[in-house]
Amino acid sequence: MSDFWPTLTDDAFRTTTGPDGRHPGRGELLGREAEMGEVATSLAAARSGRGGAVFVTGEPGVGKTRLAAEAVAAAGEAAMVTAQGRASTVGSPVPYRPLVEALLSLARGGVLPDPHELGRYGPVVARLLTDTGGPGGAAASHLMVAEAVLRLIAVIGQRRGCLLVLDDLHDADAGTLAVVEYLLDNIGQQPAVLLLTAGRESCVAAELAARARQRGAAVILDLRPLGRTHVHDLVAAELGIAPAEVGPELVHRVLSGSAGIPFVVKELVQDLLGGAVGGSRTQTPLAVPASVTDSVRRRAEELGQPGVEFLGMAALFGQRFPLPVLQHALGCDHKDLSAILRAGVASYLIVPDRSSAHWYAFRNRLVARALLDDLGPGERAGYATRAARALAELHPGLPGAWCAHAAGLYGHAGDTPEAIRLYCEAAGRAMTEGTVDRAVALLTRAQRLVDPGTAPEPHATVLEHLLDAVTCSARFDRVPALAAGVEALGGDHGIPAQRRAGLHARLADIATLMGRPAEAHRHVDIARWLLGASPAPAPAALVDLAAAHVELSRFAPDRLATAAGFARRAADAAHRAGLPEVACRALLVLGELAWERDEPTATAHFTDACAIAHARRLPALRVSAETYLARIAARRDGRPARVEQARQEAVRMGLLPLAHETGFVLALDQIQRGAFEAARDRIREGAAETTRLRLGRALSLLRLADAVRCAHQGRRTEMEEALQQLAPLIDAAPGLRSMAYGLARAFCSLLEERHDAAEQEFAQALAYDAENPATGEFGKHGVILLLGVLAGRMGRRHYTNVVEADVSGARWNRQFTGLAHAVLLGREGRPGEATAAARAALEAAELYPMARHLCLRLVARPAYEDGWGAPVDWLREAEEYFHGAGLQSVVGACRSLLRGMGAPVRQRRTGTEQVPPDLRRCGITVREFEVARLLAERIGNKDIAGRLHISPRTVEKHVASLLQKTGHPNRSAFASAARDLVMRPV
C-alpha cells in the first residue's frame, strides 16, 4: 500500500455531500489537470468501445490513489460501471486479492453478471469469489483467470463502459501481475479502462509498467510532487481560506518541509491547525506529523538494523550527509553500504545528492527530522560521538565546512563547550570568506546550545562573535535575546568586568546603527563604568571606538574633535592589543571625520584600513574601506560607478548597513544628475528594506534623500510630507537637521524664486552645523558661498576660506565655487578671467542639469552688468530648461531678466515643442520657425506669404528677425546653414 497517502476504501467514496454539494472527504484535486485529462480521454474512448490502460506511478504520498479515486468519481458521473481493488501485504496472502476485491465491489453494487453470461468462464469467476486458494480443488491457471476477468468486464461495460482500478500493484502477488499483463495485451478490444497504480521502486509491477510503455500497451502517468503554486492552493484549501489569505512564509515552510508531496502537505497543515491559536499559526514551528513519523519509522525498519543505524546517524548531519564519514563510523564495507543505499532509495527515504559526489540527502526535511526525533538520548549521543570521531580521522583539522558539521555532532553528543568552540571557529572562517549571513547562522546555532547550565566563558564567547556578526549584517531581530544574554552575564558569573564592557560597547554600536542614540549612550556609560580606572588595551579600544560613534550623535560644537580623539585612542590601543579589526574600524572613523577638510589625510586613513583588512583577511572591513575610497574618487570626478560596485559587493557579502548607507549616497547622486525616477525607485526599495531590518540610521538618510528628490523638482508639498516622515528620525544620524534645511528646503525655495527664504534656510543650516558639526555636505562649501557672493555678503576672503576645504573640490561644489570666483573676478574688472572661470565651472556642472541651469539664472545679471560670459544665451538656455521642467517661477525670472537686458523674449505658443532646442534658445518663435522651414527651401517671400496666409510684409519682418537672432548675414547664408536643422522631422 502507499505509505504516504491514506488508504481509500469503498466506504470512503460513499460519503454524503456537504451543504455546498461537494464531497467533504475528497475536495478538489490540485495540480493534476493534465493527468486527469488523459484519464478522461481514456474513459471517453471506453464508452465508445475502445479500451485502454492507464498506469499511474510515483513515490508514496504523491497522490496515486487520490488520482484513482478521482477517476472513479469521473466514471461514475458518466454512468460507467466501476470496480476497484487494492493489493496488500497485511495479513495472510490471498491469491488475486485486488481482483477479488474488485469482483466483490461489483457484487455489492448488484452489477456482477450471472455465471451463465460468462459461459465457460463463469465457474472461474465463482471460484475466485468463494475459494481462498486452499487445498481441495485444482486452481484455475493464470491464463484462465485473466480471460475470465476480460470476459467479465466486456459484459459489464457493454452499455456505458467500465473502469477497473487495481491499486498498489507493487504489493501484488505473482498471479495478479500475470493477469494484469494479459489484460494489458487484450484490453484494447474491450469497452473498458484498466487503471493501475504502483510505486517507482524496483519491483515486478514497475517492470510491468516499463514493458507496457515500450509496447504502447498503456498510458504511463508518472506523478511528480506539486509546485509552489499548487502547494499554495492546497494549503488554502486545507485551512478553508482563500489563497490570497495564505502568507508566503507559511507556503515556503510547508513546501520546504513536504517537498511538494500532497499527503505530507495535508498532514503538516492539519497538524498546524491542531496546535495553532488564533492568528499565530503562521509563526508556529512545523512539527513532524505523527502519521509521517510512523511512515518513516516503518520504512526505516524494513531496511534492517544496519539501515536503521545508518539513517539515524545520517540524520545527525541534517538534510545532507557524507557517505565516507558514515561508512567509516559504522565500519561497513562498500557492498553493505551499497545495499543500504539501494534499499533507502527504493523506500523513498534518501536520494543521491546531485550537487556533491559521495553525498546523499533525505527525500525531504521531515524525513531527517522524524528519524532524528526517533532517536533516544543515549542512542543519539552514541551515534554523534562515533560520527564526530570518524569525521576528525578522515579530515584532520576540520577544514572548510567540516568544522561546522563537527560542531553539530558535538552538540548532539552533549559536549556543549566543544560544539560552541567549533561553531565560533567556523563562523570566524565564514567572516574571513565574506559570508556574513552564514556566520550569523552558525553563531545562532551555537547560541541555541547555551542553557542555564552552560559555563559563562563559552556563553560570553558566543555573544562576542554574534554581536560582531549582527553589526555587519543588520540581523537586529537577534538583538533583544543578545542584550538579555549580556545582562545575564552580569554579577557573580566569573566573567571579568572589562570583558563585559566590550559586550556593552558592541551593543552601543548596534544601537547607533538602529538610530537609537540614547540607548547607545547608555551602553557606553555602562562600559566605561565596567572598565574601571586602569583598563586593559583590548576592552579600552572597543569602548573608545563605540564612544567615537556615539559622540557623533551628541549635541555639542566640539563633537567631531572629541570623536576623533576617541577614534585615535582606540586605534592606538588596538595596535598595542593586537586587534587589527578594531584598529581598522578606528581608521575608518578617522577617515570619515577628516574627509571634509583634509582629503589626503582621509584617503591615507582609508588606504591604511584597506591594507590591514587585506593583510588580516577581514573582507567586511576591506569592502568598507574600498567604499569610502570610491566615494572620495566619485566626489571629485562625478563618476559613481565604483561606488555602485562597492555597494553591490556589500550586498553580496550581507553587509547591509554599509550597503544601504551607500545607497543613500548613490540616491543623492542620481538626484543631482536629474535621474529623479531612478532615485525614487532606489529610495523606496531601500526604505522598505531598512524599515524591515530596523536600520534606523540608514532609514533616516533615505527619508532625507526623498525630501531632497522632491525639493530638486520644486515639489514643496511632497517635500514637506517627506520631511514629516523624517521628523521622528531626525537625530538618528549626524547632520540631518543641517542637510534637511540646506539640501531640501533652501534648494526648493531657490526654484520658487523665494531667495530671501532660501537665505534664511541656509542660515538655519549653518546654525545647526555650528551647534552640532557633522560631516554631511549641505551647501556650506558650494551654493551658500555663491549666494553670499551674489548678495555682496561674501568676498575674496570668504571664497579663499571655503576653497581651502577639500570638500569644495567635489565636482558638485565646483560649479558653485567656480561661478562665485567668476562673479568676484568680474567685479574686480577682470572679465576675461571671469569668463574662463565660468566656462570651467559650467563644464563641471554638465552632469547636474538642474543645478547648472539654476546657476545660469543666478549669475546672468552680474555677468551682464560686469561684461563677462554670455548672460543672454545663458538665460535663454535656462528659460528653455525650466519651462520643460514646469518650474514657472524660474521661467518668469529668466524672461524678466532677458527683457531687462533688451533681448527679445519669444512667445510661448502651442506648438513650441516643434521648434528645435537650438533654435528655441535663440528665441525663435513658432511662426518664425514656420517661415524658417520654407526659407530653408529657398522659397521667395511672396510664396511663403501665400502658403502661410500672411502678408509679404509680415514675412519680411520674420526673415529679418530670423537673421538677427541667428547671426546670419543674409537669407542665403541662413538657408545653407539651417537647412538640416529646420528640415528634420518634428
CSV table of N, CA and C in Angstrom, one decimal, residues 325-378:
chain,number,residue,atom,x,y,z
A,325,VAL,N,32.1,9.4,5.7
A,325,VAL,CA,32.1,9.5,7.1
A,325,VAL,C,31.2,8.5,7.8
A,326,LEU,N,30.0,8.3,7.2
A,326,LEU,CA,29.1,7.3,7.8
A,326,LEU,C,29.7,5.9,7.7
A,327,GLN,N,30.3,5.6,6.5
A,327,GLN,CA,30.8,4.3,6.3
A,327,GLN,C,32.0,4.0,7.3
A,328,HIS,N,32.8,5.0,7.5
A,328,HIS,CA,33.9,4.9,8.4
A,328,HIS,C,33.4,4.7,9.9
A,329,ALA,N,32.4,5.5,10.2
A,329,ALA,CA,31.9,5.4,11.6
A,329,ALA,C,31.2,4.1,11.9
A,330,LEU,N,30.5,3.6,10.8
A,330,LEU,CA,29.7,2.3,11.0
A,330,LEU,C,30.6,1.1,10.8
A,331,GLY,N,31.7,1.3,10.1
A,331,GLY,CA,32.6,0.2,9.9
A,331,GLY,C,32.1,-0.8,8.9
A,332,CYS,N,31.3,-0.4,8.0
A,332,CYS,CA,30.7,-1.3,7.0
A,332,CYS,C,31.5,-1.2,5.7
A,333,ASP,N,31.5,-2.3,4.9
A,333,ASP,CA,32.2,-2.3,3.7
A,333,ASP,C,31.4,-1.7,2.5
A,334,HIS,N,32.0,-1.6,1.4
A,334,HIS,CA,31.3,-1.0,0.2
A,334,HIS,C,30.1,-1.7,-0.2
A,335,LYS,N,30.1,-3.1,-0.1
A,335,LYS,CA,29.0,-3.9,-0.5
A,335,LYS,C,27.8,-3.6,0.4
A,336,ASP,N,28.0,-3.6,1.7
A,336,ASP,CA,27.0,-3.4,2.7
A,336,ASP,C,26.4,-2.0,2.5
A,337,LEU,N,27.3,-1.0,2.3
A,337,LEU,CA,26.8,0.4,2.1
A,337,LEU,C,25.9,0.5,0.9
A,338,SER,N,26.4,-0.2,-0.2
A,338,SER,CA,25.6,-0.1,-1.4
A,338,SER,C,24.2,-0.7,-1.2
A,339,ALA,N,24.1,-1.8,-0.5
A,339,ALA,CA,22.8,-2.4,-0.2
A,339,ALA,C,21.9,-1.5,0.6
A,340,ILE,N,22.5,-0.8,1.6
A,340,ILE,CA,21.7,0.1,2.4
A,340,ILE,C,21.2,1.3,1.5
A,341,LEU,N,22.0,1.8,0.7
A,341,LEU,CA,21.7,2.9,-0.2
A,341,LEU,C,20.6,2.5,-1.1
A,342,ARG,N,20.7,1.3,-1.8
A,342,ARG,CA,19.7,0.9,-2.7
A,342,ARG,C,18.3,0.8,-2.0
A,343,ALA,N,18.3,0.2,-0.8
A,343,ALA,CA,17.1,0.0,-0.1
A,343,ALA,C,16.5,1.3,0.4
A,344,GLY,N,17.4,2.2,0.8
A,344,GLY,CA,16.9,3.5,1.3
A,344,GLY,C,16.3,4.3,0.1
A,345,VAL,N,16.9,4.3,-1.1
A,345,VAL,CA,16.3,5.0,-2.2
A,345,VAL,C,15.0,4.4,-2.6
A,346,ALA,N,15.0,3.0,-2.6
A,346,ALA,CA,13.7,2.3,-3.0
A,346,ALA,C,12.6,2.6,-2.1
A,347,SER,N,12.9,2.9,-0.8
A,347,SER,CA,11.9,3.2,0.2
A,347,SER,C,11.5,4.7,0.2
A,348,TYR,N,12.1,5.5,-0.7
A,348,TYR,CA,11.8,6.9,-0.8
A,348,TYR,C,12.2,7.7,0.5
A,349,LEU,N,13.3,7.2,1.1
A,349,LEU,CA,13.8,7.9,2.3
A,349,LEU,C,15.0,8.8,1.9
A,350,ILE,N,15.8,8.3,1.0
A,350,ILE,CA,17.0,9.1,0.6
A,350,ILE,C,17.2,9.2,-0.9
A,351,VAL,N,17.9,10.1,-1.4
A,351,VAL,CA,18.2,10.2,-2.8
A,351,VAL,C,19.7,10.7,-2.9
A,352,PRO,N,20.3,10.4,-4.0
A,352,PRO,CA,21.7,10.9,-4.3
A,352,PRO,C,21.7,12.4,-4.3
A,353,ASP,N,22.7,13.0,-3.8
A,353,ASP,CA,22.8,14.5,-3.8
A,353,ASP,C,23.6,14.8,-5.1
A,354,ARG,N,22.9,15.4,-6.0
A,354,ARG,CA,23.5,15.7,-7.4
A,354,ARG,C,24.5,16.8,-7.3
A,355,SER,N,24.5,17.6,-6.2
A,355,SER,CA,25.4,18.7,-6.1
A,355,SER,C,26.8,18.3,-5.6
A,356,SER,N,26.9,17.2,-5.0
A,356,SER,CA,28.2,16.8,-4.4
A,356,SER,C,28.4,15.3,-4.6
A,357,ALA,N,29.6,14.8,-5.0
A,357,ALA,CA,29.9,13.4,-5.1
A,357,ALA,C,30.0,12.9,-3.7
A,358,HIS,N,29.7,11.6,-3.5
A,358,HIS,CA,29.8,10.9,-2.2
A,358,HIS,C,28.9,11.5,-1.1
A,359,TRP,N,27.9,12.3,-1.5
A,359,TRP,CA,26.9,12.8,-0.6
A,359,TRP,C,25.5,12.3,-1.0
A,360,TYR,N,24.7,12.0,0.0
A,360,TYR,CA,23.3,11.7,-0.2
A,360,TYR,C,22.5,12.7,0.6
A,361,ALA,N,21.2,12.7,0.3
A,361,ALA,CA,20.2,13.6,1.0
A,361,ALA,C,19.0,12.9,1.3
A,362,PHE,N,18.3,13.3,2.4
A,362,PHE,CA,17.0,12.8,2.6
A,362,PHE,C,16.0,13.3,1.7
A,363,ARG,N,14.9,12.5,1.4
A,363,ARG,CA,13.9,12.8,0.4
A,363,ARG,C,13.3,14.2,0.7
A,364,ASN,N,13.0,14.5,1.9
A,364,ASN,CA,12.6,15.8,2.3
A,364,ASN,C,13.0,16.1,3.8
A,365,ARG,N,12.8,17.3,4.2
A,365,ARG,CA,13.4,17.6,5.5
A,365,ARG,C,12.6,16.9,6.7
A,366,LEU,N,11.4,16.6,6.5
A,366,LEU,CA,10.6,15.9,7.5
A,366,LEU,C,11.2,14.5,7.8
A,367,VAL,N,11.7,13.9,6.7
A,367,VAL,CA,12.3,12.5,6.9
A,367,VAL,C,13.4,12.6,7.9
A,368,ALA,N,14.3,13.6,7.7
A,368,ALA,CA,15.5,13.7,8.6
A,368,ALA,C,15.1,14.0,10.0
A,369,ARG,N,14.1,14.9,10.1
A,369,ARG,CA,13.6,15.3,11.4
A,369,ARG,C,12.9,14.2,12.1
A,370,ALA,N,12.1,13.4,11.4
A,370,ALA,CA,11.4,12.3,12.0
A,370,ALA,C,12.4,11.2,12.5
A,371,LEU,N,13.5,11.0,11.7
A,371,LEU,CA,14.5,10.0,12.1
A,371,LEU,C,15.2,10.5,13.4
A,372,LEU,N,15.6,11.8,13.4
A,372,LEU,CA,16.3,12.4,14.5
A,372,LEU,C,15.5,12.4,15.8
A,373,ASP,N,14.2,12.7,15.6
A,373,ASP,CA,13.3,12.7,16.8
A,373,ASP,C,13.1,11.4,17.4
A,374,ASP,N,13.3,10.3,16.5
A,374,ASP,CA,13.0,9.0,16.9
A,374,ASP,C,14.2,8.4,17.7
A,375,LEU,N,15.3,9.1,17.8
A,375,LEU,CA,16.5,8.6,18.5
A,375,LEU,C,16.3,8.9,20.0
A,376,GLY,N,16.7,8.0,20.8
A,376,GLY,CA,16.7,8.2,22.2
A,376,GLY,C,18.0,9.0,22.6
A,377,PRO,N,18.0,9.7,23.8
A,377,PRO,CA,19.2,10.5,24.1
A,377,PRO,C,20.5,9.7,24.1
A,378,GLY,N,20.5,8.5,24.6
A,378,GLY,CA,21.8,7.7,24.6
A,378,GLY,C,22.1,7.3,23.2
